[in-house]
Amino acid sequence: MKLTVVGCSGSFPSAESACSSYLVEADGFRLLLDMGNGALGELQRHCGLYDLDAIFLSHLHADHCIDMCAYFVARYYRHDGGPCPPIPVYGPEGTEHRLTTAYADTPTASSMSEVFDFHTVKPSTFDLGPFTVHTERVSHPVEAYAIRVEHAGKSLTYSGDTGVTDALEGLARDTDLFLCEAAFTHGKENIPDLHLNGREAGETAARAGARKLVLTHIPPWTDPTVNLADAREAFDGPVELAAPRVTYEI
Ligand SMILES: [Zn+2]
Ligand SMILES: [Zn+2]
């Protein structure tokens, strides 16, 4: 499978990157993980506006889901051919209400569901196109999920937003690519059940036996080189920083 970093800025967009959004492709199927601020624009560099097959929203903080409002416009008011058929959207309980409220002016209370086929995520395993997907609840102020995507014997694990939790370590067991948030800086911010720092991301990767660690969701006010160095101290395997438009073959 192929992973493309569409956006990787934490909490709010940077001059260089949209917020969280990652395109996962295999066998011609396109799964988008999160659609944060600015992601819809950048996404169009990598695939057609209507070429997605499914969307997974890790949680309902704006930096992970708010461009779904813009995507609603693109699908509902499509210029050629009328409204798009509903695309599967997997998100936490209340996703439809959250997006409808954020949009504030949908034609009817159920307009979102005309172009999005909402599925409520729980900790589970299910098939999604050519992928087998595992989800686990992680540790964040709102209901939030990490996801493991498997295809042809390989796996990608994405943390979403989380503090330190055994659930993430279990989900990332022996994973080929661990896309893990590192929003905080070790020794600077220490709020439990919110975000990981570079060291904690590295420690989680080491305990899980991940093969490769890619740090993501670093906010513009944080020095990524510090988090990268902290992660490398804790994890012996390869570590790098996510960057927009970078792709990985997994
Ligand atoms: Zn976030
Ligand atoms: Zn969040």
PDB file of C-alpha atoms and ligand atoms in Angstrom:
ATOM      1  CA  MET A   1       0.000   0.000   0.000  1.00  0.00           C
ATOM      2  CA  LYS A   2       1.004   3.578  -0.526  1.00  0.00           C
ATOM      3  CA  LEU A   3       0.764   6.320   2.089  1.00  0.00           C
ATOM      4  CA  THR A   4       0.784   9.978   1.070  1.00  0.00           C
ATOM      5  CA  VAL A   5       1.062  12.710   3.681  1.00  0.00           C
ATOM      6  CA  VAL A   6      -1.569  15.247   2.614  1.00  0.00           C
ATOM      7  CA  GLY A   7      -1.250  17.351   5.759  1.00  0.00           C
ATOM      8  CA  CYS A   8       0.659  16.850   8.985  1.00  0.00           C
ATOM      9  CA  SER A   9       0.577  20.123  10.909  1.00  0.00           C
ATOM     10  CA  GLY A  10      -0.636  19.712  14.482  1.00  0.00           C
ATOM     11  CA  SER A  11      -3.540  21.695  15.918  1.00  0.00           C
ATOM     12  CA  PHE A  12      -3.551  24.396  13.224  1.00  0.00           C
ATOM     13  CA  PRO A  13      -2.106  24.665   9.713  1.00  0.00           C
ATOM     14  CA  SER A  14       1.396  25.943   9.093  1.00  0.00           C
ATOM     15  CA  ALA A  15       2.592  27.950   6.109  1.00  0.00           C
ATOM     16  CA  GLU A  16       3.909  24.695   4.669  1.00  0.00           C
ATOM     17  CA  SER A  17       1.277  22.147   5.640  1.00  0.00           C
ATOM     18  CA  ALA A  18      -2.427  21.539   6.088  1.00  0.00           C
ATOM     19  CA  CYS A  19      -3.630  19.823   9.241  1.00  0.00           C
ATOM     20  CA  SER A  20      -3.878  16.053   9.624  1.00  0.00           C
ATOM     21  CA  SER A  21      -4.778  14.119   6.500  1.00  0.00           C
ATOM     22  CA  TYR A  22      -3.228  10.971   5.041  1.00  0.00           C
ATOM     23  CA  LEU A  23      -4.105   9.144   1.849  1.00  0.00           C
ATOM     24  CA  VAL A  24      -3.766   5.343   1.883  1.00  0.00           C
ATOM     25  CA  GLU A  25      -4.037   3.534  -1.442  1.00  0.00           C
ATOM     26  CA  ALA A  26      -4.006  -0.101  -2.510  1.00  0.00           C
ATOM     27  CA  ASP A  27      -5.550  -2.006  -5.428  1.00  0.00           C
ATOM     28  CA  GLY A  28      -6.980   1.273  -6.755  1.00  0.00           C
ATOM     29  CA  PHE A  29      -8.886   1.935  -3.505  1.00  0.00           C
ATOM     30  CA  ARG A  30      -8.337   5.300  -1.804  1.00  0.00           C
ATOM     31  CA  LEU A  31      -8.893   5.670   1.926  1.00  0.00           C
ATOM     32  CA  LEU A  32      -8.361   9.086   3.516  1.00  0.00           C
ATOM     33  CA  LEU A  33      -7.435   9.225   7.197  1.00  0.00           C
ATOM     34  CA  ASP A  34      -8.667  12.552   8.631  1.00  0.00           C
ATOM     35  CA  MET A  35      -9.449  15.778   6.770  1.00  0.00           C
ATOM     36  CA  GLY A  36      -8.195  18.684   8.879  1.00  0.00           C
ATOM     37  CA  ASN A  37      -7.942  22.377   8.002  1.00  0.00           C
ATOM     38  CA  GLY A  38      -6.606  22.909   4.503  1.00  0.00           C
ATOM     39  CA  ALA A  39      -6.503  19.221   3.599  1.00  0.00           C
ATOM     40  CA  LEU A  40      -9.089  19.359   0.816  1.00  0.00           C
ATOM     41  CA  GLY A  41      -6.965  21.739  -1.245  1.00  0.00           C
ATOM     42  CA  GLU A  42      -3.780  19.743  -0.866  1.00  0.00           C
ATOM     43  CA  LEU A  43      -5.630  16.470  -1.484  1.00  0.00           C
ATOM     44  CA  GLN A  44      -6.359  17.583  -5.037  1.00  0.00           C
ATOM     45  CA  ARG A  45      -2.640  17.426  -5.819  1.00  0.00           C
ATOM     46  CA  HIS A  46      -2.783  13.693  -5.150  1.00  0.00           C
ATOM     47  CA  CYS A  47      -6.143  12.485  -6.421  1.00  0.00           C
ATOM     48  CA  GLY A  48      -9.294  13.764  -8.083  1.00  0.00           C
ATOM     49  CA  LEU A  49     -11.858  15.483  -5.903  1.00  0.00           C
ATOM     50  CA  TYR A  50     -14.274  12.594  -6.368  1.00  0.00           C
ATOM     51  CA  ASP A  51     -11.784   9.727  -6.390  1.00  0.00           C
ATOM     52  CA  LEU A  52     -11.885   8.887  -2.667  1.00  0.00           C
ATOM     53  CA  ASP A  53     -13.537   5.569  -1.746  1.00  0.00           C
ATOM     54  CA  ALA A  54     -13.778   5.995   2.043  1.00  0.00           C
ATOM     55  CA  ILE A  55     -12.897   8.453   4.802  1.00  0.00           C
ATOM     56  CA  PHE A  56     -11.913   7.711   8.398  1.00  0.00           C
ATOM     57  CA  LEU A  57     -12.059  10.474  10.999  1.00  0.00           C
ATOM     58  CA  SER A  58      -9.979   9.702  14.075  1.00  0.00           C
ATOM     59  CA  HIS A  59     -11.900  12.223  16.181  1.00  0.00           C
ATOM     60  CA  LEU A  60     -13.937  15.377  15.857  1.00  0.00           C
ATOM     61  CA  HIS A  61     -11.446  18.096  16.729  1.00  0.00           C
ATOM     62  CA  ALA A  62     -11.410  20.650  13.917  1.00  0.00           C
ATOM     63  CA  ASP A  63      -7.824  19.941  12.911  1.00  0.00           C
ATOM     64  CA  HIS A  64      -8.898  16.391  11.955  1.00  0.00           C
ATOM     65  CA  CYS A  65     -12.342  16.845  10.429  1.00  0.00           C
ATOM     66  CA  ILE A  66     -13.272  20.420   9.560  1.00  0.00           C
ATOM     67  CA  ASP A  67     -12.550  20.269   5.817  1.00  0.00           C
ATOM     68  CA  MET A  68     -15.390  17.748   5.607  1.00  0.00           C
ATOM     69  CA  CYS A  69     -17.612  20.864   5.542  1.00  0.00           C
ATOM     70  CA  ALA A  70     -15.829  22.041   2.400  1.00  0.00           C
ATOM     71  CA  TYR A  71     -15.990  18.531   0.974  1.00  0.00           C
ATOM     72  CA  PHE A  72     -19.742  18.521   1.593  1.00  0.00           C
ATOM     73  CA  VAL A  73     -20.028  21.558  -0.718  1.00  0.00           C
ATOM     74  CA  ALA A  74     -17.962  19.840  -3.401  1.00  0.00           C
ATOM     75  CA  ARG A  75     -20.085  16.677  -3.276  1.00  0.00           C
ATOM     76  CA  TYR A  76     -23.545  18.122  -2.631  1.00  0.00           C
ATOM     77  CA  TYR A  77     -23.345  20.967  -5.159  1.00  0.00           C
ATOM     78  CA  ARG A  78     -21.241  19.116  -7.743  1.00  0.00           C
ATOM     79  CA  HIS A  79     -21.426  21.095 -10.966  1.00  0.00           C
ATOM     80  CA  ASP A  80     -21.344  18.219 -13.413  1.00  0.00           C
ATOM     81  CA  GLY A  81     -23.753  15.381 -12.732  1.00  0.00           C
ATOM     82  CA  GLY A  82     -25.501  16.605  -9.593  1.00  0.00           C
ATOM     83  CA  PRO A  83     -24.888  15.454  -6.029  1.00  0.00           C
ATOM     84  CA  CYS A  84     -22.371  12.643  -5.551  1.00  0.00           C
ATOM     85  CA  PRO A  85     -23.539   9.286  -4.227  1.00  0.00           C
ATOM     86  CA  PRO A  86     -22.756   8.799  -0.524  1.00  0.00           C
ATOM     87  CA  ILE A  87     -19.181   7.856   0.294  1.00  0.00           C
ATOM     88  CA  PRO A  88     -18.525   5.804   3.461  1.00  0.00           C
ATOM     89  CA  VAL A  89     -17.368   8.018   6.347  1.00  0.00           C
ATOM     90  CA  TYR A  90     -16.205   6.324   9.544  1.00  0.00           C
ATOM     91  CA  GLY A  91     -16.109   8.528  12.607  1.00  0.00           C
ATOM     92  CA  PRO A  92     -16.904   8.635  16.314  1.00  0.00           C
ATOM     93  CA  GLU A  93     -20.452   8.811  17.644  1.00  0.00           C
ATOM     94  CA  GLY A  94     -22.009  12.138  16.624  1.00  0.00           C
ATOM     95  CA  THR A  95     -19.939  12.740  13.495  1.00  0.00           C
ATOM     96  CA  GLU A  96     -22.926  13.698  11.329  1.00  0.00           C
ATOM     97  CA  HIS A  97     -24.253  16.113  13.959  1.00  0.00           C
ATOM     98  CA  ARG A  98     -20.808  17.630  14.506  1.00  0.00           C
ATOM     99  CA  LEU A  99     -20.269  18.312  10.815  1.00  0.00           C
ATOM    100  CA  THR A 100     -23.824  19.535  10.251  1.00  0.00           C
ATOM    101  CA  THR A 101     -23.488  21.927  13.190  1.00  0.00           C
ATOM    102  CA  ALA A 102     -20.096  23.165  11.995  1.00  0.00           C
ATOM    103  CA  TYR A 103     -21.508  23.801   8.516  1.00  0.00           C
ATOM    104  CA  ALA A 104     -24.456  25.610  10.137  1.00  0.00           C
ATOM    105  CA  ASP A 105     -26.553  25.988   6.990  1.00  0.00           C
ATOM    106  CA  THR A 106     -27.150  22.645   5.306  1.00  0.00           C
ATOM    107  CA  PRO A 107     -30.395  22.630   3.292  1.00  0.00           C
ATOM    108  CA  THR A 108     -31.948  20.096   5.677  1.00  0.00           C
ATOM    109  CA  ALA A 109     -30.832  18.453   8.921  1.00  0.00           C
ATOM    110  CA  SER A 110     -30.006  15.279   6.977  1.00  0.00           C
ATOM    111  CA  SER A 111     -28.303  16.802   3.915  1.00  0.00           C
ATOM    112  CA  MET A 112     -24.874  15.571   4.977  1.00  0.00           C
ATOM    113  CA  SER A 113     -26.105  11.984   4.852  1.00  0.00           C
ATOM    114  CA  GLU A 114     -27.082  12.417   1.196  1.00  0.00           C
ATOM    115  CA  VAL A 115     -23.407  12.550   0.215  1.00  0.00           C
ATOM    116  CA  PHE A 116     -21.769  10.873   3.225  1.00  0.00           C
ATOM    117  CA  ASP A 117     -22.676   7.374   4.437  1.00  0.00           C
ATOM    118  CA  PHE A 118     -21.851   7.705   8.137  1.00  0.00           C
ATOM    119  CA  HIS A 119     -20.626   4.714  10.140  1.00  0.00           C
ATOM    120  CA  THR A 120     -19.974   4.949  13.872  1.00  0.00           C
ATOM    121  CA  VAL A 121     -16.495   3.776  14.878  1.00  0.00           C
ATOM    122  CA  LYS A 122     -16.023   1.573  17.917  1.00  0.00           C
ATOM    123  CA  PRO A 123     -12.964  -0.483  18.879  1.00  0.00           C
ATOM    124  CA  SER A 124     -13.259  -3.208  16.270  1.00  0.00           C
ATOM    125  CA  THR A 125     -11.898  -5.013  13.228  1.00  0.00           C
ATOM    126  CA  PHE A 126     -13.557  -4.757   9.854  1.00  0.00           C
ATOM    127  CA  ASP A 127     -12.906  -4.960   6.126  1.00  0.00           C
ATOM    128  CA  LEU A 128     -12.736  -1.727   4.192  1.00  0.00           C
ATOM    129  CA  GLY A 129     -12.174  -2.184   0.460  1.00  0.00           C
ATOM    130  CA  PRO A 130      -8.966  -4.206   0.128  1.00  0.00           C
ATOM    131  CA  PHE A 131      -7.895  -3.361   3.686  1.00  0.00           C
ATOM    132  CA  THR A 132      -8.424  -5.002   7.040  1.00  0.00           C
ATOM    133  CA  VAL A 133      -8.838  -2.243   9.585  1.00  0.00           C
ATOM    134  CA  HIS A 134      -8.450  -2.351  13.359  1.00  0.00           C
ATOM    135  CA  THR A 135      -9.513   0.558  15.548  1.00  0.00           C
ATOM    136  CA  GLU A 136      -8.742   1.233  19.194  1.00  0.00           C
ATOM    137  CA  ARG A 137      -9.947   3.943  21.540  1.00  0.00           C
ATOM    138  CA  VAL A 138      -7.045   6.174  22.567  1.00  0.00           C
ATOM    139  CA  SER A 139      -6.520   8.742  25.272  1.00  0.00           C
ATOM    140  CA  HIS A 140      -7.715  12.229  24.309  1.00  0.00           C
ATOM    141  CA  PRO A 141     -10.278  14.688  25.760  1.00  0.00           C
ATOM    142  CA  VAL A 142     -12.862  13.644  23.160  1.00  0.00           C
ATOM    143  CA  GLU A 143     -13.689  10.164  21.847  1.00  0.00           C
ATOM    144  CA  ALA A 144     -10.690   9.394  19.658  1.00  0.00           C
ATOM    145  CA  TYR A 145      -9.433   6.379  17.734  1.00  0.00           C
ATOM    146  CA  ALA A 146      -6.155   5.091  16.419  1.00  0.00           C
ATOM    147  CA  ILE A 147      -6.310   2.919  13.327  1.00  0.00           C
ATOM    148  CA  ARG A 148      -4.256   0.058  11.948  1.00  0.00           C
ATOM    149  CA  VAL A 149      -4.625  -0.593   8.223  1.00  0.00           C
ATOM    150  CA  GLU A 150      -3.424  -3.925   6.862  1.00  0.00           C
ATOM    151  CA  HIS A 151      -2.950  -5.035   3.280  1.00  0.00           C
ATOM    152  CA  ALA A 152      -1.009  -7.902   1.694  1.00  0.00           C
ATOM    153  CA  GLY A 153       0.828  -8.747   4.905  1.00  0.00           C
ATOM    154  CA  LYS A 154       1.894  -5.158   5.630  1.00  0.00           C
ATOM    155  CA  SER A 155       0.523  -2.672   8.103  1.00  0.00           C
ATOM    156  CA  LEU A 156       0.294   1.032   8.800  1.00  0.00           C
ATOM    157  CA  THR A 157      -0.730   2.288  12.233  1.00  0.00           C
ATOM    158  CA  TYR A 158      -1.890   5.874  12.748  1.00  0.00           C
ATOM    159  CA  SER A 159      -2.191   7.180  16.294  1.00  0.00           C
ATOM    160  CA  GLY A 160      -4.673   9.992  15.734  1.00  0.00           C
ATOM    161  CA  ASP A 161      -4.336  12.259  18.792  1.00  0.00           C
ATOM    162  CA  THR A 162      -3.526  10.605  22.105  1.00  0.00           C
ATOM    163  CA  GLY A 163      -1.612  10.665  25.343  1.00  0.00           C
ATOM    164  CA  VAL A 164       0.347   7.615  26.459  1.00  0.00           C
ATOM    165  CA  THR A 165      -1.867   4.519  26.326  1.00  0.00           C
ATOM    166  CA  ASP A 166      -1.369   0.762  26.195  1.00  0.00           C
ATOM    167  CA  ALA A 167      -4.095   0.595  23.546  1.00  0.00           C
ATOM    168  CA  LEU A 168      -1.870   2.347  21.009  1.00  0.00           C
ATOM    169  CA  GLU A 169       1.107   0.145  21.811  1.00  0.00           C
ATOM    170  CA  GLY A 170      -1.028  -2.958  21.248  1.00  0.00           C
ATOM    171  CA  LEU A 171      -2.460  -1.668  17.999  1.00  0.00           C
ATOM    172  CA  ALA A 172       1.005  -0.805  16.666  1.00  0.00           C
ATOM    173  CA  ARG A 173       2.488  -4.231  17.524  1.00  0.00           C
ATOM    174  CA  ASP A 174       5.148  -5.109  14.901  1.00  0.00           C
ATOM    175  CA  THR A 175       3.648  -2.579  12.505  1.00  0.00           C
ATOM    176  CA  ASP A 176       5.631  -1.729   9.376  1.00  0.00           C
ATOM    177  CA  LEU A 177       5.032   2.016   9.549  1.00  0.00           C
ATOM    178  CA  PHE A 178       3.932   3.775  12.711  1.00  0.00           C
ATOM    179  CA  LEU A 179       2.581   7.236  11.973  1.00  0.00           C
ATOM    180  CA  CYS A 180       2.534   8.666  15.463  1.00  0.00           C
ATOM    181  CA  GLU A 181       1.688  12.085  16.782  1.00  0.00           C
ATOM    182  CA  ALA A 182       4.302  13.997  18.765  1.00  0.00           C
ATOM    183  CA  ALA A 183       2.611  17.295  19.471  1.00  0.00           C
ATOM    184  CA  PHE A 184       4.299  18.028  22.772  1.00  0.00           C
ATOM    185  CA  THR A 185       7.936  18.642  23.655  1.00  0.00           C
ATOM    186  CA  HIS A 186       9.504  16.501  26.358  1.00  0.00           C
ATOM    187  CA  GLY A 187      10.178  18.582  29.483  1.00  0.00           C
ATOM    188  CA  LYS A 188       8.028  21.453  28.277  1.00  0.00           C
ATOM    189  CA  GLU A 189       4.413  20.341  28.067  1.00  0.00           C
ATOM    190  CA  ASN A 190       3.096  17.566  30.261  1.00  0.00           C
ATOM    191  CA  ILE A 191      -0.687  17.214  30.210  1.00  0.00           C
ATOM    192  CA  PRO A 192      -1.851  13.610  30.585  1.00  0.00           C
ATOM    193  CA  ASP A 193      -4.333  12.075  28.133  1.00  0.00           C
ATOM    194  CA  LEU A 194      -3.871  14.770  25.503  1.00  0.00           C
ATOM    195  CA  HIS A 195      -0.770  14.384  23.319  1.00  0.00           C
ATOM    196  CA  LEU A 196       2.505  12.484  23.116  1.00  0.00           C
ATOM    197  CA  ASN A 197       5.923  14.094  23.009  1.00  0.00           C
ATOM    198  CA  GLY A 198       8.811  12.877  20.853  1.00  0.00           C
ATOM    199  CA  ARG A 199      10.233  10.694  23.571  1.00  0.00           C
ATOM    200  CA  GLU A 200       6.862   9.082  24.307  1.00  0.00           C
ATOM    201  CA  ALA A 201       6.267   8.423  20.606  1.00  0.00           C
ATOM    202  CA  GLY A 202       9.690   6.766  20.453  1.00  0.00           C
ATOM    203  CA  GLU A 203       9.031   4.739  23.592  1.00  0.00           C
ATOM    204  CA  THR A 204       5.668   3.586  22.256  1.00  0.00           C
ATOM    205  CA  ALA A 205       7.276   2.560  18.953  1.00  0.00           C
ATOM    206  CA  ALA A 206      10.003   0.662  20.814  1.00  0.00           C
ATOM    207  CA  ARG A 207       7.578  -1.186  23.090  1.00  0.00           C
ATOM    208  CA  ALA A 208       5.349  -2.037  20.134  1.00  0.00           C
ATOM    209  CA  GLY A 209       8.264  -3.312  18.041  1.00  0.00           C
ATOM    210  CA  ALA A 210       7.354  -0.970  15.179  1.00  0.00           C
ATOM    211  CA  ARG A 211       9.671  -1.205  12.154  1.00  0.00           C
ATOM    212  CA  LYS A 212       9.637   2.482  11.260  1.00  0.00           C
ATOM    213  CA  LEU A 213       8.413   5.599  13.062  1.00  0.00           C
ATOM    214  CA  VAL A 214       7.153   8.740  11.343  1.00  0.00           C
ATOM    215  CA  LEU A 215       6.400  11.641  13.681  1.00  0.00           C
ATOM    216  CA  THR A 216       3.442  13.799  12.818  1.00  0.00           C
ATOM    217  CA  HIS A 217       0.987  16.391  14.206  1.00  0.00           C
ATOM    218  CA  ILE A 218       3.756  18.733  15.351  1.00  0.00           C
ATOM    219  CA  PRO A 219       2.287  22.242  15.746  1.00  0.00           C
ATOM    220  CA  PRO A 220       3.926  25.265  14.096  1.00  0.00           C
ATOM    221  CA  TRP A 221       5.063  26.608  17.502  1.00  0.00           C
ATOM    222  CA  THR A 222       7.027  23.435  18.294  1.00  0.00           C
ATOM    223  CA  ASP A 223      10.602  22.750  17.125  1.00  0.00           C
ATOM    224  CA  PRO A 224      10.329  19.435  15.257  1.00  0.00           C
ATOM    225  CA  THR A 225      14.063  18.762  15.438  1.00  0.00           C
ATOM    226  CA  VAL A 226      13.846  18.503  19.242  1.00  0.00           C
ATOM    227  CA  ASN A 227      11.017  15.960  19.010  1.00  0.00           C
ATOM    228  CA  LEU A 228      12.893  14.028  16.340  1.00  0.00           C
ATOM    229  CA  ALA A 229      16.018  13.838  18.518  1.00  0.00           C
ATOM    230  CA  ASP A 230      13.959  12.799  21.559  1.00  0.00           C
ATOM    231  CA  ALA A 231      12.249  10.030  19.576  1.00  0.00           C
ATOM    232  CA  ARG A 232      15.585   8.766  18.247  1.00  0.00           C
ATOM    233  CA  GLU A 233      16.897   8.447  21.798  1.00  0.00           C
ATOM    234  CA  ALA A 234      14.003   6.182  22.701  1.00  0.00           C
ATOM    235  CA  PHE A 235      13.681   4.124  19.500  1.00  0.00           C
ATOM    236  CA  ASP A 236      16.486   2.293  17.693  1.00  0.00           C
ATOM    237  CA  GLY A 237      14.669   1.928  14.386  1.00  0.00           C
ATOM    238  CA  PRO A 238      14.381   4.500  11.635  1.00  0.00           C
ATOM    239  CA  VAL A 239      12.581   7.713  12.637  1.00  0.00           C
ATOM    240  CA  GLU A 240      11.649  10.663  10.479  1.00  0.00           C
ATOM    241  CA  LEU A 241       9.369  13.674  10.431  1.00  0.00           C
ATOM    242  CA  ALA A 242       6.231  13.603   8.335  1.00  0.00           C
ATOM    243  CA  ALA A 243       6.184  16.219   5.597  1.00  0.00           C
ATOM    244  CA  PRO A 244       3.465  17.159   3.133  1.00  0.00           C
ATOM    245  CA  ARG A 245       3.550  15.353  -0.232  1.00  0.00           C
ATOM    246  CA  VAL A 246       5.958  12.681   0.990  1.00  0.00           C
ATOM    247  CA  THR A 247       4.915   9.162   0.061  1.00  0.00           C
ATOM    248  CA  TYR A 248       5.784   5.792   1.552  1.00  0.00           C
ATOM    249  CA  GLU A 249       5.462   2.370  -0.044  1.00  0.00           C
ATOM    250  CA  ILE A 250       4.520  -0.071   2.694  1.00  0.00           C
TER     251      ILE A 250
HETATM  252 ZN    ZN B   1      -5.107  17.275  16.533  1.00  0.00          ZN
HETATM  253 ZN    ZN B   2      -7.372  16.322  18.990  1.00  0.00          ZN
END
